[in-house]
Each structure stands twice: as C-alpha cells, then as structure tokens.
PDB file of C-alpha atoms in Angstrom:
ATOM      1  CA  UNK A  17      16.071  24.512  -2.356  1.00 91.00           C
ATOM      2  CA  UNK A  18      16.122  21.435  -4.190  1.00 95.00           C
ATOM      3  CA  UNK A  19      12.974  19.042  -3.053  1.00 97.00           C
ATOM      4  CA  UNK A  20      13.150  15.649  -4.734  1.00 98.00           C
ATOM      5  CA  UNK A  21       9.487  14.685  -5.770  1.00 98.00           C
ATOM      6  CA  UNK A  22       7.904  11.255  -6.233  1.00 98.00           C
ATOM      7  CA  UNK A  23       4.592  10.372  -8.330  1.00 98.00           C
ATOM      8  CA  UNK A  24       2.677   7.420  -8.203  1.00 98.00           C
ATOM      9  CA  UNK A  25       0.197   5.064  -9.829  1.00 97.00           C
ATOM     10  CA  UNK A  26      -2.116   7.153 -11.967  1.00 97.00           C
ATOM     11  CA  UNK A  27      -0.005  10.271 -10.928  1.00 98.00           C
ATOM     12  CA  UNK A  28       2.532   9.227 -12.734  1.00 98.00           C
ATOM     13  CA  UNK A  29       0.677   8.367 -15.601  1.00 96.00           C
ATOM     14  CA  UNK A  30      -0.025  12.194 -15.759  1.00 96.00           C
ATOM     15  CA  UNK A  31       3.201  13.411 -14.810  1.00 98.00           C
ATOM     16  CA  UNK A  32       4.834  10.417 -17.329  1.00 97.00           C
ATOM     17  CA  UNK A  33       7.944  10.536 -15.090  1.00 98.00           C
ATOM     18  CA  UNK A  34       8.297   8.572 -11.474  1.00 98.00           C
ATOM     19  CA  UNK A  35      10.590  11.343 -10.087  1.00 98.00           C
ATOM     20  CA  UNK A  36      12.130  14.440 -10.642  1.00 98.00           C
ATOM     21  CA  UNK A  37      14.139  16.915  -8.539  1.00 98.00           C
ATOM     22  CA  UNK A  38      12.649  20.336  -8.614  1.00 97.00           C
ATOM     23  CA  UNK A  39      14.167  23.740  -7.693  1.00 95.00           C
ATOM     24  CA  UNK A  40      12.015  25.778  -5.932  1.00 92.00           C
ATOM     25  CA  UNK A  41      11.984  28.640  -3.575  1.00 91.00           C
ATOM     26  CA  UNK A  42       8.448  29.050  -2.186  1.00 92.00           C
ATOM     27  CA  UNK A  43       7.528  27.882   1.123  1.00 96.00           C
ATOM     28  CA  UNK A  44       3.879  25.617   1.594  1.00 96.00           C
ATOM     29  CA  UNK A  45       3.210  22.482  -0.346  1.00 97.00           C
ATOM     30  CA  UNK A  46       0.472  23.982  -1.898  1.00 96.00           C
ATOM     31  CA  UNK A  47       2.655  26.402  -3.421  1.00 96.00           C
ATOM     32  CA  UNK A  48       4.983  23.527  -5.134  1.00 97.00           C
ATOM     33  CA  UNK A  49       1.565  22.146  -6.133  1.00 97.00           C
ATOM     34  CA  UNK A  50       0.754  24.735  -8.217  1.00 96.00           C
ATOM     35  CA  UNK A  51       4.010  25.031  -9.801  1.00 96.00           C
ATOM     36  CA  UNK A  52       4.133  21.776 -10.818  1.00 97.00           C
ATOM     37  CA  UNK A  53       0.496  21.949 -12.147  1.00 97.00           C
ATOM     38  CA  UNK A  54       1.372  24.509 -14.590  1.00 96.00           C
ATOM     39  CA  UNK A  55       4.030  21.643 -15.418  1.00 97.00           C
ATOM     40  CA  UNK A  56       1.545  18.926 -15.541  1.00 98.00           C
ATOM     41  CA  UNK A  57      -1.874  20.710 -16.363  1.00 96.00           C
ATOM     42  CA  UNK A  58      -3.843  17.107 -15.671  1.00 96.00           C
ATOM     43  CA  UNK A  59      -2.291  17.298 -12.107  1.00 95.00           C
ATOM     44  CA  UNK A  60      -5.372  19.045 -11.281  1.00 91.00           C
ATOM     45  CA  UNK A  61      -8.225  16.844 -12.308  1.00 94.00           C
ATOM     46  CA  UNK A  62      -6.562  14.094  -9.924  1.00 95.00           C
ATOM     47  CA  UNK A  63      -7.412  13.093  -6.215  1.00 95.00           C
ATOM     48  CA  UNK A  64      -4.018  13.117  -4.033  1.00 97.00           C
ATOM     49  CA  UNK A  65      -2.661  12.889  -1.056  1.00 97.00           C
ATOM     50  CA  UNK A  66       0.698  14.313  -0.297  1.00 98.00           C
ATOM     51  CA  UNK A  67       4.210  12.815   1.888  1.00 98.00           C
ATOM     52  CA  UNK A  68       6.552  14.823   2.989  1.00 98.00           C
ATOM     53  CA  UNK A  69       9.580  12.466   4.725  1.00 96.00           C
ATOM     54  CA  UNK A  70       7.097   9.257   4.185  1.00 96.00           C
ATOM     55  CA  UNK A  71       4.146  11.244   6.392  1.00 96.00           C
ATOM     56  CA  UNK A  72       1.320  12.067   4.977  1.00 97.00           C
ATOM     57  CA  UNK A  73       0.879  15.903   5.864  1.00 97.00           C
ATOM     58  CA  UNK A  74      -1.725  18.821   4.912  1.00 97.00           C
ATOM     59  CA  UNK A  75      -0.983  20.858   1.841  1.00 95.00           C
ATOM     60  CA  UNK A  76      -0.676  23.774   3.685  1.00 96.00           C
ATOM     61  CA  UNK A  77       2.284  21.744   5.625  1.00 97.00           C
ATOM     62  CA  UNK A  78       5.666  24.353   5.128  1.00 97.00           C
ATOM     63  CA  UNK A  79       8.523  22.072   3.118  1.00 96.00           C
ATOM     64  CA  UNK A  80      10.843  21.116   5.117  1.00 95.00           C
ATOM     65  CA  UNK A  81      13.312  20.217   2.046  1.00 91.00           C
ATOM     66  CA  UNK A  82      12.486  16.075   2.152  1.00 95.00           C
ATOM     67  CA  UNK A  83      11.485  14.124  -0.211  1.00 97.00           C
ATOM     68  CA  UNK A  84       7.615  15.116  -1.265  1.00 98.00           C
ATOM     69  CA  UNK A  85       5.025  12.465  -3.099  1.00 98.00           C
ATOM     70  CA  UNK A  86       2.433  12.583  -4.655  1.00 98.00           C
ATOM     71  CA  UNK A  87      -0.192   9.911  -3.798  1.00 98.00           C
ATOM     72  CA  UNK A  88      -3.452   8.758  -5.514  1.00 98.00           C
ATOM     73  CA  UNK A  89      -6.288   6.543  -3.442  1.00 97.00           C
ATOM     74  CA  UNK A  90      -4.850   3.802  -1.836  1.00 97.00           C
ATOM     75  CA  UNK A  91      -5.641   0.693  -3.387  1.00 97.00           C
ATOM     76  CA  UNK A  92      -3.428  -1.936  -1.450  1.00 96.00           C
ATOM     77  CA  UNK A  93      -4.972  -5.715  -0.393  1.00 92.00           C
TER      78      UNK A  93
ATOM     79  CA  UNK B 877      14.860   3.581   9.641  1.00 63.00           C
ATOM     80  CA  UNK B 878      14.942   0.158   7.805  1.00 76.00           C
ATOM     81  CA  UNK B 879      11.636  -1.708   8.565  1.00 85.00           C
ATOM     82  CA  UNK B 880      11.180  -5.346   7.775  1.00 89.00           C
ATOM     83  CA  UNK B 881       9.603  -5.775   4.330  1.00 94.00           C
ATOM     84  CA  UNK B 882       6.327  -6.662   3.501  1.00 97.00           C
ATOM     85  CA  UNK B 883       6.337  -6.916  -0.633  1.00 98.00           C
ATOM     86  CA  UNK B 884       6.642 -10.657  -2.817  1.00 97.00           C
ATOM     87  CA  UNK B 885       7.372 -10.036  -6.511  1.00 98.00           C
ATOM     88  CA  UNK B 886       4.157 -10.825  -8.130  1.00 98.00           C
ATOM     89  CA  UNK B 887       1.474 -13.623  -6.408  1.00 98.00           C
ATOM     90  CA  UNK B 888       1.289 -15.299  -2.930  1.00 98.00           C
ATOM     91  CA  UNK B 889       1.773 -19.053  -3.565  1.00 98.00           C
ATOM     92  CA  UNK B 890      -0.580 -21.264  -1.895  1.00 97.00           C
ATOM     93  CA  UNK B 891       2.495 -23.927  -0.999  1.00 98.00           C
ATOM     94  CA  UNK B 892       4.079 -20.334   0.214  1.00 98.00           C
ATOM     95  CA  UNK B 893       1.286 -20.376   2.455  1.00 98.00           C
ATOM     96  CA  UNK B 894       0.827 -23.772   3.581  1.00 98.00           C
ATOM     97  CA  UNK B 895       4.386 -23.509   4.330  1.00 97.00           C
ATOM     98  CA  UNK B 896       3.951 -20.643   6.721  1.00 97.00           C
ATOM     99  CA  UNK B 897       1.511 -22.469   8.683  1.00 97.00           C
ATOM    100  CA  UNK B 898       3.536 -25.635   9.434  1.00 97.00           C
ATOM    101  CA  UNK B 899       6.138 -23.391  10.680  1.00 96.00           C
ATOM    102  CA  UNK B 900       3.609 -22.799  13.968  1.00 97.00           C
ATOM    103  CA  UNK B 901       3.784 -26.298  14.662  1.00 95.00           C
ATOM    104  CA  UNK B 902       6.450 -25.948  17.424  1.00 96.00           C
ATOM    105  CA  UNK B 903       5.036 -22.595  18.820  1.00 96.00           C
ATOM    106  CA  UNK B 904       2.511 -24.559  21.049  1.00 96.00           C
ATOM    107  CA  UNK B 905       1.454 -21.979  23.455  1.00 96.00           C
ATOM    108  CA  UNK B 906      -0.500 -20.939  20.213  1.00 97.00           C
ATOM    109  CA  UNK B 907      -4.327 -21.970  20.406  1.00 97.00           C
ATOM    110  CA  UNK B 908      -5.911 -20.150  17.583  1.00 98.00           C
ATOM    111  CA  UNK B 909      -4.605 -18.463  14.236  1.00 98.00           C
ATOM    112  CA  UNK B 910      -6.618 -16.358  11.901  1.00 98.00           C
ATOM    113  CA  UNK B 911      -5.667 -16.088   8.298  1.00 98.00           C
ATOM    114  CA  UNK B 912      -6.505 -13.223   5.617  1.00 98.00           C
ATOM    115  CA  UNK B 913      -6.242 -14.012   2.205  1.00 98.00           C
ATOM    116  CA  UNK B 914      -7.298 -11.046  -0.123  1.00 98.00           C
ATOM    117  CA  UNK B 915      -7.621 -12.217  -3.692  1.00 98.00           C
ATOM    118  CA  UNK B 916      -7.654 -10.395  -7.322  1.00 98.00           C
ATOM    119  CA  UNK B 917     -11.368 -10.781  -8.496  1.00 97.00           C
ATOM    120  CA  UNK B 918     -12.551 -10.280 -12.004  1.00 97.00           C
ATOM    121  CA  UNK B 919     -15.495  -7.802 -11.946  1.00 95.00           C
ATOM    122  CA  UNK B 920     -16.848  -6.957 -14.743  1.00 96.00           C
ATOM    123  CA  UNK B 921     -17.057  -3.139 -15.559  1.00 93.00           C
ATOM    124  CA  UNK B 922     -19.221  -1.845 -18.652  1.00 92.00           C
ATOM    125  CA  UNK B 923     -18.569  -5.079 -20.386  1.00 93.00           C
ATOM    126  CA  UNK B 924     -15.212  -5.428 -19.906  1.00 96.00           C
ATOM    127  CA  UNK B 925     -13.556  -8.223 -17.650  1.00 97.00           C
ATOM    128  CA  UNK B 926     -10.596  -7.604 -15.310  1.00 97.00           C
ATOM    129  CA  UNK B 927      -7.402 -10.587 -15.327  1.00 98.00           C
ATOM    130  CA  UNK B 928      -5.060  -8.589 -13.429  1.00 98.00           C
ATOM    131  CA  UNK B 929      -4.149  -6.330 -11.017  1.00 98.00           C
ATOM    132  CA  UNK B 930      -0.613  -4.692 -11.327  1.00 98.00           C
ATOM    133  CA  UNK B 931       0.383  -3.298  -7.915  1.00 98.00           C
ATOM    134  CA  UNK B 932       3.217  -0.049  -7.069  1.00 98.00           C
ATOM    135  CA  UNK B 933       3.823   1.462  -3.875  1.00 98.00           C
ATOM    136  CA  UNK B 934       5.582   4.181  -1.990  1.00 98.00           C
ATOM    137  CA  UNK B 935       7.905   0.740  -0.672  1.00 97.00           C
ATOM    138  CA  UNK B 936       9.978   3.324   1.886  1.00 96.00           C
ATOM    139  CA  UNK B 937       6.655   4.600   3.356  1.00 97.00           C
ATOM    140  CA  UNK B 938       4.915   1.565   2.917  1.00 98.00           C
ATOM    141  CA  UNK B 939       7.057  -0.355   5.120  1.00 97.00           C
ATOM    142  CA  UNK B 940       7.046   2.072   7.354  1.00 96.00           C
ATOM    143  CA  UNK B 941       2.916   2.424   7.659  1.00 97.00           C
ATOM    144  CA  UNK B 942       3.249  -1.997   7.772  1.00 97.00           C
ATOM    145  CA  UNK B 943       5.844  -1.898  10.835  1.00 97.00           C
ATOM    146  CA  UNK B 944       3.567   1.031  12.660  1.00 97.00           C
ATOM    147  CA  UNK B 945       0.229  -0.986  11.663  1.00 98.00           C
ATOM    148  CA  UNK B 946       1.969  -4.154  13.671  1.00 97.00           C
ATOM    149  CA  UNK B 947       2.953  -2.047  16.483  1.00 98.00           C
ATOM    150  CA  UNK B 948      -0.503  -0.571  16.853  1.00 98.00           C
ATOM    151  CA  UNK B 949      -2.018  -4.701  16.781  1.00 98.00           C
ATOM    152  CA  UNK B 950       0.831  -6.206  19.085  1.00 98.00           C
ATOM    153  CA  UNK B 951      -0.268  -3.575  21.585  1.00 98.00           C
ATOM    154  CA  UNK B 952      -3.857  -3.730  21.533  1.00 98.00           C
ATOM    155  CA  UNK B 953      -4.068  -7.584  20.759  1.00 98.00           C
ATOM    156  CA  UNK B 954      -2.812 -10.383  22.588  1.00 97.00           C
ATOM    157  CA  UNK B 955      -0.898 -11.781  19.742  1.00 98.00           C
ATOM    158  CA  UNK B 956       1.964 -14.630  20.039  1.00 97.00           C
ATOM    159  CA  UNK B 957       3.035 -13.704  16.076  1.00 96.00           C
ATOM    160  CA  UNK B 958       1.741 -11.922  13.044  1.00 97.00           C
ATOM    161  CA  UNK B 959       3.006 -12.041   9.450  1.00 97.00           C
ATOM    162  CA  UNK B 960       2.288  -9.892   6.710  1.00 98.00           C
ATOM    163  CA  UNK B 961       2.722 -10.318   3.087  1.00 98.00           C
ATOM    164  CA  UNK B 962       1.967  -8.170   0.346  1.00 98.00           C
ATOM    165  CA  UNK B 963       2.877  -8.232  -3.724  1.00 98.00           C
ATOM    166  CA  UNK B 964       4.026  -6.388  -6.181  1.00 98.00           C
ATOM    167  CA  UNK B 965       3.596  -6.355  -9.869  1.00 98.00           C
ATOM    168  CA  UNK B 966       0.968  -8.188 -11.601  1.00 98.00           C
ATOM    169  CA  UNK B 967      -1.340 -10.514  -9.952  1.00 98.00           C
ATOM    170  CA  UNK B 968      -3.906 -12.198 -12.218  1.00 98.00           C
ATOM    171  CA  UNK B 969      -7.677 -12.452 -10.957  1.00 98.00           C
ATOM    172  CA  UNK B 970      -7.491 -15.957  -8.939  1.00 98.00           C
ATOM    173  CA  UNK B 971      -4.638 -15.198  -7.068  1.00 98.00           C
ATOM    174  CA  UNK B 972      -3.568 -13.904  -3.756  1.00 98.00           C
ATOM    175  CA  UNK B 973      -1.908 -10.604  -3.297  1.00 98.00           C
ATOM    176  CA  UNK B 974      -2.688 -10.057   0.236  1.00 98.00           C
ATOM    177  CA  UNK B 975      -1.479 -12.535   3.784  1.00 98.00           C
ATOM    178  CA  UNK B 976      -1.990 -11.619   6.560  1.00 98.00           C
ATOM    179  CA  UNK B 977      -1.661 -14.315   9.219  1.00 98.00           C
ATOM    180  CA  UNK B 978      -2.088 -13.963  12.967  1.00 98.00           C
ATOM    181  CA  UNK B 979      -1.957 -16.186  16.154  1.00 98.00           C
ATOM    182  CA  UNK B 980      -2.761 -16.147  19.534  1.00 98.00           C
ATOM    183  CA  UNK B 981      -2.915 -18.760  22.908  1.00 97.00           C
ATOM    184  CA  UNK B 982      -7.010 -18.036  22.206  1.00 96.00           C
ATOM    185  CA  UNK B 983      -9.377 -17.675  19.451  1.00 97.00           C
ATOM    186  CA  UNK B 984     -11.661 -14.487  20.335  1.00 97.00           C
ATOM    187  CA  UNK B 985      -8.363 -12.040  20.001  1.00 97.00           C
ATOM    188  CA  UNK B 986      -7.398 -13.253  16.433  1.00 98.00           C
ATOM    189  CA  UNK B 987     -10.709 -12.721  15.062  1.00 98.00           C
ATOM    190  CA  UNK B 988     -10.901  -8.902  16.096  1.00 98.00           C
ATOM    191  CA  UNK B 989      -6.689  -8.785  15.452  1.00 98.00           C
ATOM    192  CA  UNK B 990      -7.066  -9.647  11.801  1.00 98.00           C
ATOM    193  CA  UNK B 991      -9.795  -7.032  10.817  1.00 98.00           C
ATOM    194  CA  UNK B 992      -8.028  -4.338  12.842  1.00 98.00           C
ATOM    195  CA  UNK B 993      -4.930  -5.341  10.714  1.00 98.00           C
ATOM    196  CA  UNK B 994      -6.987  -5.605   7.063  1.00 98.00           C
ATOM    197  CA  UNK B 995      -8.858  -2.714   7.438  1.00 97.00           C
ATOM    198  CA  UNK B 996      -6.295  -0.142   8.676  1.00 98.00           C
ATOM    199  CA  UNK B 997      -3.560  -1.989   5.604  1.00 98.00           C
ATOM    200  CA  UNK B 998      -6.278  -1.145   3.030  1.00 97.00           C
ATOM    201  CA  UNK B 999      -7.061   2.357   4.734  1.00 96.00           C
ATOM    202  CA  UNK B1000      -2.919   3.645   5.567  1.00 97.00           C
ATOM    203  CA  UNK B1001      -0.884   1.527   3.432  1.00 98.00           C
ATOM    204  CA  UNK B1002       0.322   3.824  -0.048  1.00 98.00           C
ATOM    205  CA  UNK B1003       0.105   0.944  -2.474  1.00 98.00           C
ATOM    206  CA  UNK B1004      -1.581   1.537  -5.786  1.00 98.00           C
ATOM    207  CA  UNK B1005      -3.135  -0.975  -8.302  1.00 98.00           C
ATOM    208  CA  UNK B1006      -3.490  -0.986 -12.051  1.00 98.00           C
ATOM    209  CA  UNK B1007      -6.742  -3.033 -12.858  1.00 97.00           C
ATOM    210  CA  UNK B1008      -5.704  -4.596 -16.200  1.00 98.00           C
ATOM    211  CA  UNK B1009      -8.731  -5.543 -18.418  1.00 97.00           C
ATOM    212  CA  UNK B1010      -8.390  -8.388 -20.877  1.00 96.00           C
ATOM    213  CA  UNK B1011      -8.370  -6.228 -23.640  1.00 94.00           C
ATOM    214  CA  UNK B1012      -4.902  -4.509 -22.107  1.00 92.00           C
ATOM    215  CA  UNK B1013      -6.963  -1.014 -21.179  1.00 96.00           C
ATOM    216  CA  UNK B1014      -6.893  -0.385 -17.703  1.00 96.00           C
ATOM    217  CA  UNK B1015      -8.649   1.822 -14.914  1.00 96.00           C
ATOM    218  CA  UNK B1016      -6.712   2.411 -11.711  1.00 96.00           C
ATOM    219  CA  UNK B1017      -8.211   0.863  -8.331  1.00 94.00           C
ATOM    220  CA  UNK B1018      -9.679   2.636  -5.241  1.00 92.00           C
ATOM    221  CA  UNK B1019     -10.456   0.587  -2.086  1.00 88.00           C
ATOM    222  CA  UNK B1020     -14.193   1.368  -0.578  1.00 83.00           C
TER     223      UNK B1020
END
C-alpha cells in the first residue's frame, strides 16, 4: 500500500521534508518505523508519538492505510 | 469531519480580546466568566534569551482534539459559552498565543472549567513550538 506520512516540528527538522508518500508492504507501525529510520537515521534519537487517521495509537497499532504522523512533545499554549 | 477552527495567524490582539468580551454583554443569564491568557515568556537558557516562539500543528487533528476537549467541558461544566483561540506562526515573548475564555450563570464552575480546559489543551492538543533565541538558534519546546 501507499500510506501518506506527515512529520512535525523537530521531526521534520530530521526528516527535512513535511510529507512524503511511502510504499510499503509490512503490516505494524513499528515496522514502517524502522523503515523509515534507515531513511532518516536521526529518527531514532527523537521522542514521538504516532497518528494514524488523526488518533494517536500504539506502535504496535496494524496500518490501516490512513494517513500516519509523526509527532514530537506537545508544546501547544 | 470539519471542526470549527481554533488557529489566528501569528499573536492574540489584546483589542481582539477586549472585543470578545463586550460581545457577552447581551448574554445576561451569564454571572461569571473566566479568562486564560497564556503568554510567550523570555527565559533565559545558558545565557541565551528567548523573543519568540514559532508555533506548527497537526491543524486536521488539532481541531479535532479542540472540538472533543469542548465536548468533554460542556458536559462536565455548567457552561453558557466557551471560546478558544490558539496561534500560529511566530509569537514574540510579550504576547499572547493562547485564549481561552469561558462563562457561566455562576462563578465556582468557571474557575474549575478553565483549568480542565488549559491543562488537557497543553496535555492532547499536537501543536509544536520553535523557541527562537535572539541570536536566531533555536531549541524546540516541551510543555511540563
């Protein structure tokens, strides 16, 4: 499948892109998390939480195919 | 779904916010409003002085977690309105990047409405802020 991906705030700083669509064929989040890591080797060293359809979910979550970000510490207010 | 939203390009004017107020004036079942104003402050890390915060979010989700967040308040408070406003972009230190304005026919239930509402925006909300130093570096913001 074809998951579109969204990085944030200091995320995106490592990833130096805001989105990208990624073709992938596993089947957990944590799987796409290590693909991309090989990607973006700094991925790693950052604290995240992950969306899948605008809910956060656990990165053992199965992808359902929606759109997946990547979220650093909240910081809003 | 499209939920109301929440984000003001860059700060929250003060007139913006006087404004809002006199608009209550004919609601007069209200007894009591409670106001949250969260300003950009410049602390002072190893030396160096922040002047602004620039602020991103996930908008789609964020609006979202906003219109649950006043769900979860109109439920457990009773409110007569609430208003929310959040920016986006850069906010220097001094100004106000955070509303949040409630009411109420009494004054107990807007005290404990407003920190339900604060705390659980800072804790749910995905927005992200780039602390900008006045020497342009930057470190990224985590709220406590």
């Amino acid at each position: 499948m074809t998951i579109k991906v969204k990085y944030f705030g200091q995320i995106a700083e490592v990833t130096g892109i805001q989105e990208e669509f990624v073709k992938f064929s596993g089947v957990t989040l944590m799987e796409l998390v290590g693909k991309l890591s090989q990607k973006y080797p700094d991925l790693e060293k950052k604290s995240f939480q992950m969306a899948q359809n605008k809910e956060l979910v656990s990165l053992d979550s199965k992808l359902t195919g929606d759109e997946i970000a990547f979220l650093p510490p909240f910081a809003g207010g | 779904m499209k939920h109301k939203n929440v984000f003001k390009s860059g700060a929250i004017a003060s007139e913006f916010i006087g404004e809002s107020i006199a608009k209550h004036q004919s609601k007069t079942n209200i007894g009591a409003h409670n106001i949250f104003l969260g300003q950009v402050r410049a602390d002072v890390i190893n030396g160096r002085t922040i002047a602004a915060i620039e602020y991103t979010a996930y908008e789609d989700m964020a609006n979202a977690k906003f219109h649950e967040i006043r769900e979860a308040a109109f439920n457990k408070f009773d409110l007569t309105c609430m208003h929310i406003y959040h920016s986006l972009g850069k906010v220097k230190a001094g100004e106000i990047c955070l509303f949040v304005f409630v009411s109420s026919p009494h004054r107990k239930v807007v005290f404990e409405a407003l920190e339900f509402l604060v705390e659980r925006i800072k804790s749910d909300v995905p927005v992200f802020g780039k602390e900008y130093f006045e020497d342009k570096t930057h470190q990224w913001k985590v709220n406590k």
